[in-house]
Amino acid sequence: MKNLLPFALALGSLFAVARAAAPFGEATANAVADYQDRVARAADELNRTRARIAAEKAPLLEQIRAVEDRLIALESETTRIETTSEDTATQRRRLLQELDGTRKATSYAGTLAHDALKAVDAGRAPGEEQFDGQPVADLLKRLDDPAAGPSGRAAMDIAEYLLARARLALGGYRAEGKAMIAETRQVLPGTFAFVGPETYFLPAQGAPAGTVRLREGAAVPASYALPGWSREEAAALFAGRPGTVVADASGGKALRLKETNGTFWQHVQKGGVMAFVIFGVGALAAIMVLQKAYDLATMGVDPPAAVDGVFDAVARGAIAEAGQKVETLRRSARELFTAGLRDADQPKAILEERLEAVLLDLRHHYEARLPLLAVIATAAPLMGLLGTVIGMVKTFALITVFGTGNAARLASGISEVLVATELGLVVAIPTLVAHGFLAHRIQKNLSRLESYALKFGTAVEAARAGSDDASPKEPLAV
């Protein structure tokens, strides 16, 4: 199309020129000649272009084929890399699974080693901590310290330690150390002999050999001498020779029970501050009970048969005779009748007031401090309960921080906080019984004295009634 466009333009120009200047035929011939010339030149240009294209196309095709070959190679390499990557990912997942299993196995082994070592630490025989405590502490530190490396190595070391310990314990072994002699409270050096579940201690000199038991919170264990086991017989065991061994059939429970019981003062100390308060209150109650018992003994009211003679003498107006009989009576009745005889010549109202005043004085004297005894009997259990609650609060606070730990020690701690309640009841029950007994006896005596006062007033009135009919043989006034 590009080659025909110049031709059309030329032909138009030719027609225009021919129309204007030359005849049509000549113009046509010139146009055809020019067109043919142009066509020839265009054909030459086209051939040269085709030749150039053909010359340039061959290298381009070579390059295209090379690129296609390279693309095919790259696709093959990509497929190989993708396959290798998938295999690598599969292998990585498998290795991760194996690593996770190894970690779990290592963690499990570490947990078992930790528990086993803790069990050994908790069940260590008395005295072993002196030479075996630090290695166990070092192994636990390695097991719990991430900076020390994989826990599997520490677990293997712990397993080797436990194996060596088991081999050592099979035949028993000896070790040097210190123990406190329970009888003298002296800490002496000596030799420990670990024989099965029992531990024995032979002091270097002086004290006899004995069985060893742990002491709560103490750095060294206690050695208790075994009756009938001489030092010579014990020396044979510690020297590895045949000899006699005395074993504690209770496994230390009898000694532990004996230590747990302790003395009375040690028992009071277990109750804490409130135990001392209760003990003081109990001592005060005991003093008051003894005092009131003494008052009750001195109060002694005579039976009716002993005072009937006084009433008869007063009714007859024989005041001097009545005074002599009053002197033979006990203190309370004597005070009452003495006051009555002194005011026998007074009007009835005054006489009754004087007798009532004596009765009130006696009541005030003998009932003094009885209400305080009742208060102590009521408050002592409450103080014991308060001491127990305080101890339980402390116990549960320790449980919150340190956990339950040893159940036996926890039970021992709870039993100690119950000492306050025990002491409170020990004080309250006798005090309550004593208060009831004293109050009943005092009230009974006071009631009898009130009865005597009424009878005395009646006798005086009878004497006055008789004096109205006849002159009395002797005056009523003392």
Short mmCIF file of C-alpha atoms in Angstrom, two decimals:
data_model
loop_
_atom_site.label_atom_id
_atom_site.label_comp_id
_atom_site.label_asym_id
_atom_site.label_seq_id
_atom_site.Cartn_x
_atom_site.Cartn_y
_atom_site.Cartn_z
CA MET A 1 0.00 0.00 0.00
CA LYS A 2 2.87 2.35 0.70
CA ASN A 3 4.28 1.75 -2.87
CA LEU A 4 0.92 2.39 -4.60
CA LEU A 5 0.32 5.65 -2.84
CA PRO A 6 3.17 7.52 -4.59
CA PHE A 7 2.09 5.95 -7.84
CA ALA A 8 -1.44 7.29 -7.49
CA LEU A 9 -0.13 10.73 -6.65
CA ALA A 10 2.17 10.66 -9.65
CA LEU A 11 -0.59 9.51 -11.94
CA GLY A 12 -2.84 12.31 -10.71
CA SER A 13 -0.12 14.80 -11.29
CA LEU A 14 0.44 13.35 -14.75
CA PHE A 15 -3.17 13.69 -15.66
CA ALA A 16 -3.16 17.22 -14.48
CA VAL A 17 -0.07 18.08 -16.43
CA ALA A 18 -1.24 16.25 -19.55
CA ARG A 19 -4.52 18.03 -19.42
CA ALA A 20 -2.79 21.28 -19.25
CA ALA A 21 0.34 20.89 -21.35
CA ALA A 22 0.58 17.75 -23.47
CA PRO A 23 -1.63 15.31 -25.13
CA PHE A 24 -3.14 12.52 -23.07
CA GLY A 25 -1.28 9.69 -24.80
CA GLU A 26 2.12 11.19 -24.23
CA ALA A 27 1.29 11.91 -20.68
CA THR A 28 0.13 8.38 -20.18
CA ALA A 29 3.27 6.96 -21.65
CA ASN A 30 5.41 9.16 -19.49
CA ALA A 31 3.37 8.19 -16.46
CA VAL A 32 3.64 4.51 -17.24
CA ALA A 33 7.34 4.81 -17.79
CA ASP A 34 7.74 6.65 -14.56
CA TYR A 35 5.51 4.14 -12.76
CA GLN A 36 7.48 1.22 -14.09
CA ASP A 37 10.63 2.88 -12.98
CA ARG A 38 9.24 3.45 -9.56
CA VAL A 39 7.90 -0.11 -9.44
CA ALA A 40 11.30 -1.44 -10.36
CA ARG A 41 12.97 0.62 -7.69
CA ALA A 42 10.32 -0.47 -5.20
CA ALA A 43 10.81 -4.08 -6.15
CA ASP A 44 14.55 -3.73 -5.69
CA GLU A 45 13.97 -2.13 -2.32
CA LEU A 46 11.57 -4.92 -1.41
CA ASN A 47 14.09 -7.57 -2.43
CA ARG A 48 16.83 -5.90 -0.47
CA THR A 49 14.48 -5.64 2.52
CA ARG A 50 13.56 -9.29 2.23
CA ALA A 51 17.19 -10.25 1.97
CA ARG A 52 18.00 -8.15 5.03
CA ILE A 53 15.05 -9.68 6.92
CA ALA A 54 16.15 -13.14 5.92
CA ALA A 55 19.71 -12.34 6.98
CA GLU A 56 18.53 -10.98 10.31
CA LYS A 57 15.88 -13.67 10.91
CA ALA A 58 18.31 -16.61 11.08
CA PRO A 59 20.29 -15.31 14.11
CA LEU A 60 17.05 -14.28 15.73
CA LEU A 61 15.63 -17.75 15.27
CA GLU A 62 18.85 -19.16 16.69
CA GLN A 63 18.50 -16.89 19.69
CA ILE A 64 14.83 -17.88 20.08
CA ARG A 65 15.76 -21.56 19.93
CA ALA A 66 18.55 -20.94 22.48
CA VAL A 67 16.13 -19.08 24.77
CA GLU A 68 13.56 -21.86 24.39
CA ASP A 69 16.22 -24.46 25.23
CA ARG A 70 17.29 -22.40 28.23
CA LEU A 71 13.66 -22.01 29.29
CA ILE A 72 13.16 -25.76 29.07
CA ALA A 73 16.33 -26.28 31.13
CA LEU A 74 15.13 -23.71 33.68
CA GLU A 75 11.74 -25.42 33.88
CA SER A 76 13.50 -28.73 34.49
CA GLU A 77 15.71 -27.10 37.12
CA THR A 78 12.64 -25.49 38.72
CA THR A 79 10.89 -28.84 38.82
CA ARG A 80 13.98 -30.41 40.35
CA ILE A 81 14.28 -27.60 42.92
CA GLU A 82 10.57 -27.86 43.78
CA THR A 83 10.92 -31.61 44.20
CA THR A 84 14.06 -31.14 46.30
CA SER A 85 12.30 -28.43 48.38
CA GLU A 86 9.32 -30.69 48.98
CA ASP A 87 11.65 -33.51 50.00
CA THR A 88 13.54 -31.10 52.25
CA ALA A 89 10.28 -29.91 53.84
CA THR A 90 9.21 -33.51 54.40
CA GLN A 91 12.58 -34.33 55.91
CA ARG A 92 12.40 -31.16 58.05
CA ARG A 93 8.97 -32.13 59.35
CA ARG A 94 10.26 -35.60 60.15
CA LEU A 95 13.32 -34.15 61.91
CA LEU A 96 11.10 -31.72 63.84
CA GLN A 97 8.90 -34.61 64.94
CA GLU A 98 11.96 -36.57 65.99
CA LEU A 99 13.31 -33.49 67.79
CA ASP A 100 9.98 -32.98 69.55
CA GLY A 101 9.93 -36.64 70.58
CA THR A 102 13.52 -36.34 71.78
CA ARG A 103 12.64 -33.22 73.77
CA LYS A 104 9.65 -34.95 75.31
CA ALA A 105 11.73 -37.99 76.16
CA THR A 106 14.45 -35.76 77.60
CA SER A 107 11.90 -33.78 79.59
CA TYR A 108 10.31 -36.99 80.86
CA ALA A 109 13.72 -38.37 81.78
CA GLY A 110 14.52 -35.09 83.54
CA THR A 111 11.21 -35.23 85.42
CA LEU A 112 11.84 -38.81 86.49
CA ALA A 113 15.37 -37.94 87.53
CA HIS A 114 14.14 -34.88 89.43
CA ASP A 115 11.43 -36.88 91.23
CA ALA A 116 13.84 -39.70 92.02
CA LEU A 117 16.42 -37.28 93.35
CA LYS A 118 13.78 -35.47 95.41
CA ALA A 119 12.62 -38.80 96.80
CA VAL A 120 16.20 -39.65 97.73
CA ASP A 121 16.62 -36.22 99.29
CA ALA A 122 13.40 -36.57 101.30
CA GLY A 123 14.08 -40.17 102.33
CA ARG A 124 17.73 -39.71 103.14
CA ALA A 125 18.80 -41.57 106.24
CA PRO A 126 19.68 -39.51 109.32
CA GLY A 127 23.20 -38.17 109.05
CA GLU A 128 23.57 -38.67 105.28
CA GLU A 129 22.99 -35.00 104.54
CA GLN A 130 26.35 -34.19 106.12
CA PHE A 131 28.30 -35.82 103.27
CA ASP A 132 25.64 -36.50 100.63
CA GLY A 133 23.61 -33.30 100.75
CA GLN A 134 25.86 -31.14 98.57
CA PRO A 135 26.15 -33.61 95.64
CA VAL A 136 22.37 -33.93 95.54
CA ALA A 137 21.98 -30.14 95.64
CA ASP A 138 24.50 -29.78 92.77
CA LEU A 139 22.66 -32.35 90.65
CA LEU A 140 19.31 -30.64 91.27
CA LYS A 141 20.85 -27.30 90.36
CA ARG A 142 22.22 -28.70 87.09
CA LEU A 143 18.86 -30.24 86.28
CA ASP A 144 16.94 -27.00 86.91
CA ASP A 145 19.50 -24.59 85.40
CA PRO A 146 18.91 -23.99 81.64
CA ALA A 147 22.41 -22.50 81.30
CA ALA A 148 23.96 -25.81 82.36
CA GLY A 149 23.04 -27.46 79.04
CA PRO A 150 20.56 -30.16 78.04
CA SER A 151 18.79 -31.75 80.98
CA GLY A 152 19.37 -35.18 79.46
CA ARG A 153 23.01 -35.08 80.50
CA ALA A 154 22.06 -34.15 84.06
CA ALA A 155 19.44 -36.91 84.04
CA MET A 156 22.10 -39.43 83.01
CA ASP A 157 24.40 -38.18 85.76
CA ILE A 158 21.54 -38.52 88.25
CA ALA A 159 20.85 -42.05 87.02
CA GLU A 160 24.51 -42.96 87.52
CA TYR A 161 24.42 -41.39 91.00
CA LEU A 162 21.28 -43.34 91.95
CA LEU A 163 22.80 -46.56 90.63
CA ALA A 164 25.98 -46.01 92.65
CA ARG A 165 23.89 -45.19 95.71
CA ALA A 166 21.82 -48.36 95.29
CA ARG A 167 24.97 -50.47 94.99
CA LEU A 168 26.39 -48.78 98.08
CA ALA A 169 23.23 -49.34 100.11
CA LEU A 170 22.99 -53.05 99.28
CA GLY A 171 25.75 -54.05 101.67
CA GLY A 172 25.57 -51.08 104.01
CA TYR A 173 28.31 -48.54 104.44
CA ARG A 174 29.98 -46.25 106.96
CA ALA A 175 30.72 -42.53 106.96
CA GLU A 176 32.20 -40.00 109.32
CA GLY A 177 29.98 -37.27 110.75
CA LYS A 178 28.48 -35.62 113.81
CA ALA A 179 25.41 -36.35 115.90
CA MET A 180 23.81 -35.03 119.05
CA ILE A 181 23.70 -37.42 121.99
CA ALA A 182 20.08 -37.25 123.13
CA GLU A 183 20.86 -37.89 126.81
CA THR A 184 23.52 -35.18 127.20
CA ARG A 185 22.58 -32.81 124.34
CA GLN A 186 26.21 -32.82 123.21
CA VAL A 187 27.21 -32.79 119.54
CA LEU A 188 30.06 -35.29 119.12
CA PRO A 189 32.01 -36.54 116.11
CA GLY A 190 31.86 -40.22 115.29
CA THR A 191 30.99 -42.82 112.69
CA PHE A 192 27.63 -43.50 111.06
CA ALA A 193 26.72 -47.03 110.01
CA PHE A 194 23.90 -47.29 107.46
CA VAL A 195 22.42 -50.77 107.65
CA GLY A 196 19.24 -51.16 105.64
CA PRO A 197 16.55 -48.86 107.02
CA GLU A 198 18.46 -48.29 110.27
CA THR A 199 21.24 -45.82 111.00
CA TYR A 200 23.59 -46.22 113.94
CA PHE A 201 26.13 -43.81 115.40
CA LEU A 202 29.24 -44.61 117.39
CA PRO A 203 30.83 -41.54 119.02
CA ALA A 204 34.58 -41.26 118.69
CA GLN A 205 34.87 -41.60 122.45
CA GLY A 206 32.83 -41.63 125.61
CA ALA A 207 29.13 -41.99 124.83
CA PRO A 208 27.59 -45.36 123.90
CA ALA A 209 26.43 -46.24 120.40
CA GLY A 210 22.81 -45.75 119.51
CA THR A 211 20.19 -45.47 116.81
CA VAL A 212 19.95 -42.20 114.92
CA ARG A 213 16.82 -40.15 114.30
CA LEU A 214 16.27 -36.85 112.55
CA ARG A 215 15.45 -33.74 114.55
CA GLU A 216 13.02 -31.20 113.17
CA GLY A 217 14.89 -28.09 112.04
CA ALA A 218 18.24 -29.28 113.41
CA ALA A 219 21.52 -29.40 111.52
CA VAL A 220 22.60 -32.71 113.02
CA PRO A 221 20.52 -35.80 113.92
CA ALA A 222 20.09 -37.20 117.42
CA SER A 223 21.58 -40.46 118.66
CA TYR A 224 19.55 -42.45 121.21
CA ALA A 225 21.36 -45.05 123.25
CA LEU A 226 19.90 -48.55 122.88
CA PRO A 227 19.55 -50.44 126.19
CA GLY A 228 21.51 -53.67 126.28
CA TRP A 229 23.83 -52.74 123.40
CA SER A 230 27.29 -52.22 124.79
CA ARG A 231 29.94 -50.11 123.12
CA GLU A 232 32.08 -53.23 122.52
CA GLU A 233 29.30 -55.01 120.66
CA ALA A 234 28.61 -51.87 118.64
CA ALA A 235 32.32 -51.52 117.79
CA ALA A 236 32.23 -54.92 116.06
CA LEU A 237 29.47 -53.71 113.72
CA PHE A 238 31.33 -50.50 112.89
CA ALA A 239 34.52 -52.46 112.26
CA GLY A 240 32.78 -54.80 109.82
CA ARG A 241 32.99 -57.85 112.08
CA PRO A 242 30.12 -60.16 113.13
CA GLY A 243 28.28 -58.78 116.12
CA THR A 244 24.96 -58.06 117.71
CA VAL A 245 22.70 -55.39 116.26
CA VAL A 246 19.80 -53.94 118.22
CA ALA A 247 16.97 -52.69 116.00
CA ASP A 248 14.02 -50.44 116.82
CA ALA A 249 10.95 -52.48 115.94
CA SER A 250 8.79 -49.35 115.76
CA GLY A 251 11.05 -47.75 113.18
CA GLY A 252 11.59 -44.70 115.35
CA LYS A 253 7.91 -44.12 116.05
CA ALA A 254 8.28 -44.87 119.76
CA LEU A 255 11.08 -42.33 120.10
CA ARG A 256 9.16 -39.84 118.02
CA LEU A 257 6.07 -40.34 120.16
CA LYS A 258 8.12 -39.84 123.31
CA GLU A 259 9.58 -36.62 121.91
CA THR A 260 6.15 -35.48 120.76
CA ASN A 261 4.67 -35.90 124.23
CA GLY A 262 7.48 -34.02 125.97
CA THR A 263 7.04 -32.33 129.34
CA PHE A 264 4.01 -30.37 130.47
CA TRP A 265 5.80 -27.07 129.98
CA GLN A 266 6.84 -28.06 126.44
CA HIS A 267 3.24 -29.02 125.75
CA VAL A 268 2.08 -25.56 126.91
CA GLN A 269 4.70 -23.89 124.70
CA LYS A 270 3.23 -25.58 121.62
CA GLY A 271 0.03 -23.58 122.07
CA GLY A 272 1.74 -20.25 121.48
CA VAL A 273 1.03 -16.97 123.27
CA MET A 274 -2.63 -17.78 123.93
CA ALA A 275 -1.57 -20.97 125.75
CA PHE A 276 0.40 -18.90 128.25
CA VAL A 277 -2.57 -16.56 128.68
CA ILE A 278 -4.86 -19.53 129.29
CA PHE A 279 -2.32 -21.04 131.65
CA GLY A 280 -2.22 -17.77 133.64
CA VAL A 281 -6.01 -17.56 133.71
CA GLY A 282 -6.17 -21.18 134.86
CA ALA A 283 -3.68 -20.47 137.66
CA LEU A 284 -5.82 -17.50 138.73
CA ALA A 285 -8.94 -19.68 138.68
CA ALA A 286 -7.18 -22.36 140.74
CA ILE A 287 -6.17 -19.78 143.37
CA MET A 288 -9.73 -18.44 143.57
CA VAL A 289 -11.17 -21.95 143.80
CA LEU A 290 -8.82 -22.77 146.69
CA GLN A 291 -9.71 -19.49 148.39
CA LYS A 292 -13.44 -20.08 147.99
CA ALA A 293 -13.03 -23.66 149.19
CA TYR A 294 -11.30 -22.30 152.30
CA ASP A 295 -14.12 -19.77 152.77
CA LEU A 296 -16.68 -22.52 152.40
CA ALA A 297 -14.88 -24.66 154.98
CA THR A 298 -14.79 -21.80 157.47
CA MET A 299 -18.37 -20.82 156.66
CA GLY A 300 -19.70 -24.11 158.00
CA VAL A 301 -23.33 -23.63 159.07
CA ASP A 302 -24.51 -25.73 162.04
CA PRO A 303 -27.34 -28.20 161.43
CA PRO A 304 -30.83 -27.36 162.77
CA ALA A 305 -30.40 -29.73 165.72
CA ALA A 306 -27.43 -27.67 166.96
CA VAL A 307 -29.26 -24.32 166.86
CA ASP A 308 -32.67 -25.42 168.14
CA GLY A 309 -31.44 -24.91 171.73
CA VAL A 310 -30.69 -21.26 170.92
CA PHE A 311 -34.21 -20.73 169.61
CA ASP A 312 -35.72 -22.40 172.71
CA ALA A 313 -33.66 -20.24 175.07
CA VAL A 314 -34.58 -17.05 173.20
CA ALA A 315 -38.26 -18.03 173.14
CA ARG A 316 -38.12 -18.48 176.93
CA GLY A 317 -36.35 -15.14 177.35
CA ALA A 318 -33.17 -16.79 178.64
CA ILE A 319 -30.80 -14.52 176.71
CA ALA A 320 -27.73 -15.39 178.79
CA GLU A 321 -28.28 -19.10 178.18
CA ALA A 322 -28.82 -18.41 174.49
CA GLY A 323 -25.54 -16.42 174.41
CA GLN A 324 -23.66 -19.35 175.93
CA LYS A 325 -25.07 -21.72 173.34
CA VAL A 326 -24.26 -19.29 170.52
CA GLU A 327 -20.56 -19.38 171.51
CA THR A 328 -20.48 -23.09 170.69
CA LEU A 329 -21.73 -22.55 167.13
CA ARG A 330 -19.65 -22.08 163.97
CA ARG A 331 -18.58 -18.73 162.60
CA SER A 332 -21.48 -17.80 160.30
CA ALA A 333 -24.28 -18.81 162.64
CA ARG A 334 -22.40 -17.28 165.58
CA GLU A 335 -22.13 -13.90 163.79
CA LEU A 336 -25.83 -14.01 162.88
CA PHE A 337 -27.10 -14.93 166.36
CA THR A 338 -24.68 -12.56 168.11
CA ALA A 339 -26.07 -9.65 166.13
CA GLY A 340 -29.62 -10.89 166.86
CA LEU A 341 -29.03 -11.16 170.61
CA ARG A 342 -27.42 -7.72 170.65
CA ASP A 343 -30.57 -6.16 169.13
CA ALA A 344 -33.13 -8.49 170.67
CA ASP A 345 -34.73 -5.62 172.63
CA GLN A 346 -35.22 -3.54 169.45
CA PRO A 347 -38.49 -3.42 167.54
CA LYS A 348 -39.18 -6.23 165.13
CA ALA A 349 -38.48 -4.15 162.03
CA ILE A 350 -35.10 -3.00 163.34
CA LEU A 351 -34.20 -6.53 164.43
CA GLU A 352 -35.05 -7.91 161.00
CA GLU A 353 -33.02 -5.16 159.30
CA ARG A 354 -30.00 -5.93 161.48
CA LEU A 355 -30.28 -9.64 160.73
CA GLU A 356 -30.72 -8.89 157.01
CA ALA A 357 -27.62 -6.68 157.08
CA VAL A 358 -25.58 -9.52 158.60
CA LEU A 359 -26.90 -11.91 155.95
CA LEU A 360 -25.98 -9.46 153.17
CA ASP A 361 -22.47 -9.09 154.57
CA LEU A 362 -22.09 -12.86 154.69
CA ARG A 363 -23.47 -13.23 151.15
CA HIS A 364 -21.14 -10.53 149.86
CA HIS A 365 -18.15 -12.17 151.53
CA TYR A 366 -18.82 -15.74 150.47
CA GLU A 367 -20.10 -15.00 146.93
CA ALA A 368 -17.22 -12.67 146.15
CA ARG A 369 -15.28 -13.67 142.99
CA LEU A 370 -17.77 -16.41 142.11
CA PRO A 371 -18.90 -14.41 139.00
CA LEU A 372 -15.25 -14.14 137.95
CA LEU A 373 -14.98 -17.92 138.12
CA ALA A 374 -18.04 -18.16 135.86
CA VAL A 375 -16.46 -15.69 133.44
CA ILE A 376 -13.21 -17.71 133.35
CA ALA A 377 -15.15 -20.95 132.78
CA THR A 378 -16.91 -19.28 129.82
CA ALA A 379 -13.95 -17.39 128.38
CA ALA A 380 -11.29 -20.12 128.61
CA PRO A 381 -12.69 -22.22 125.72
CA LEU A 382 -13.08 -19.07 123.63
CA MET A 383 -9.47 -18.09 124.30
CA GLY A 384 -8.43 -21.63 123.35
CA LEU A 385 -10.44 -21.36 120.15
CA LEU A 386 -8.83 -18.00 119.41
CA GLY A 387 -5.37 -19.51 119.85
CA THR A 388 -6.30 -22.38 117.54
CA VAL A 389 -7.67 -20.02 114.89
CA ILE A 390 -4.50 -17.90 115.03
CA GLY A 391 -2.37 -21.03 114.66
CA MET A 392 -4.50 -22.34 111.78
CA VAL A 393 -4.25 -19.01 109.97
CA LYS A 394 -0.46 -19.18 110.23
CA THR A 395 -0.46 -22.84 109.17
CA PHE A 396 -2.56 -22.19 106.07
CA ALA A 397 -0.46 -19.15 105.22
CA LEU A 398 2.61 -21.42 105.23
CA ILE A 399 0.71 -23.97 103.12
CA THR A 400 -0.11 -21.22 100.62
CA VAL A 401 3.56 -20.30 100.29
CA PHE A 402 5.31 -23.68 100.61
CA GLY A 403 2.55 -26.16 99.69
CA THR A 404 1.41 -29.17 101.65
CA GLY A 405 4.84 -30.83 101.61
CA ASN A 406 5.08 -33.58 104.16
CA ALA A 407 1.62 -34.65 105.35
CA ALA A 408 3.01 -35.91 108.66
CA ARG A 409 4.57 -32.55 109.41
CA LEU A 410 1.36 -30.78 108.40
CA ALA A 411 -0.66 -32.99 110.75
CA SER A 412 1.88 -32.32 113.51
CA GLY A 413 1.52 -28.58 112.99
CA ILE A 414 -2.27 -28.75 113.10
CA SER A 415 -2.13 -30.86 116.28
CA GLU A 416 0.08 -28.21 117.87
CA VAL A 417 -2.36 -25.39 117.15
CA LEU A 418 -5.10 -27.47 118.81
CA VAL A 419 -3.12 -27.35 122.06
CA ALA A 420 -4.67 -23.94 122.82
CA THR A 421 -8.19 -25.38 122.58
CA GLU A 422 -7.13 -28.32 124.73
CA LEU A 423 -5.74 -26.04 127.43
CA GLY A 424 -8.84 -23.84 127.26
CA LEU A 425 -11.07 -26.85 127.91
CA VAL A 426 -8.75 -28.15 130.62
CA VAL A 427 -9.12 -24.81 132.41
CA ALA A 428 -12.82 -24.30 131.68
CA ILE A 429 -14.22 -27.70 132.71
CA PRO A 430 -12.76 -27.87 136.25
CA THR A 431 -13.49 -24.18 136.77
CA LEU A 432 -17.09 -24.64 135.69
CA VAL A 433 -17.53 -27.68 137.96
CA ALA A 434 -15.88 -25.89 140.88
CA HIS A 435 -18.04 -22.80 140.33
CA GLY A 436 -21.21 -24.88 140.27
CA PHE A 437 -20.23 -26.79 143.39
CA LEU A 438 -19.16 -23.70 145.36
CA ALA A 439 -22.17 -21.66 144.27
CA HIS A 440 -24.53 -24.46 145.27
CA ARG A 441 -22.94 -25.02 148.68
CA ILE A 442 -22.71 -21.30 149.48
CA GLN A 443 -26.29 -20.72 148.39
CA LYS A 444 -27.41 -23.69 150.47
CA ASN A 445 -25.65 -22.36 153.58
CA LEU A 446 -26.95 -18.83 153.01
CA SER A 447 -30.48 -20.16 152.63
CA ARG A 448 -30.09 -22.05 155.91
CA LEU A 449 -28.84 -18.87 157.60
CA GLU A 450 -31.84 -16.95 156.25
CA SER A 451 -34.07 -19.67 157.73
CA TYR A 452 -32.25 -19.32 161.07
CA ALA A 453 -32.74 -15.54 160.97
CA LEU A 454 -36.49 -15.96 160.48
CA LYS A 455 -36.68 -18.51 163.30
CA PHE A 456 -34.66 -16.19 165.54
CA GLY A 457 -37.09 -13.34 164.90
CA THR A 458 -40.01 -15.64 165.61
CA ALA A 459 -38.39 -16.75 168.88
CA VAL A 460 -37.88 -13.12 169.95
CA GLU A 461 -41.50 -12.34 169.16
CA ALA A 462 -42.56 -15.40 171.17
CA ALA A 463 -40.47 -14.17 174.13
CA ARG A 464 -42.08 -10.73 173.91
CA ALA A 465 -45.57 -12.26 173.71
CA GLY A 466 -44.84 -14.27 176.87
CA SER A 467 -43.56 -11.19 178.69
CA ASP A 468 -46.90 -9.48 178.14
CA ASP A 469 -48.65 -12.15 180.30
CA ALA A 470 -46.02 -12.40 182.99
CA SER A 471 -42.90 -10.57 183.95
CA PRO A 472 -39.83 -12.16 182.38
CA LYS A 473 -37.42 -13.85 184.65
CA GLU A 474 -34.55 -11.91 183.04
CA PRO A 475 -34.47 -8.97 180.66
CA LEU A 476 -34.24 -9.50 176.91
CA ALA A 477 -31.40 -7.06 176.56
CA VAL A 478 -27.94 -8.49 176.69
#
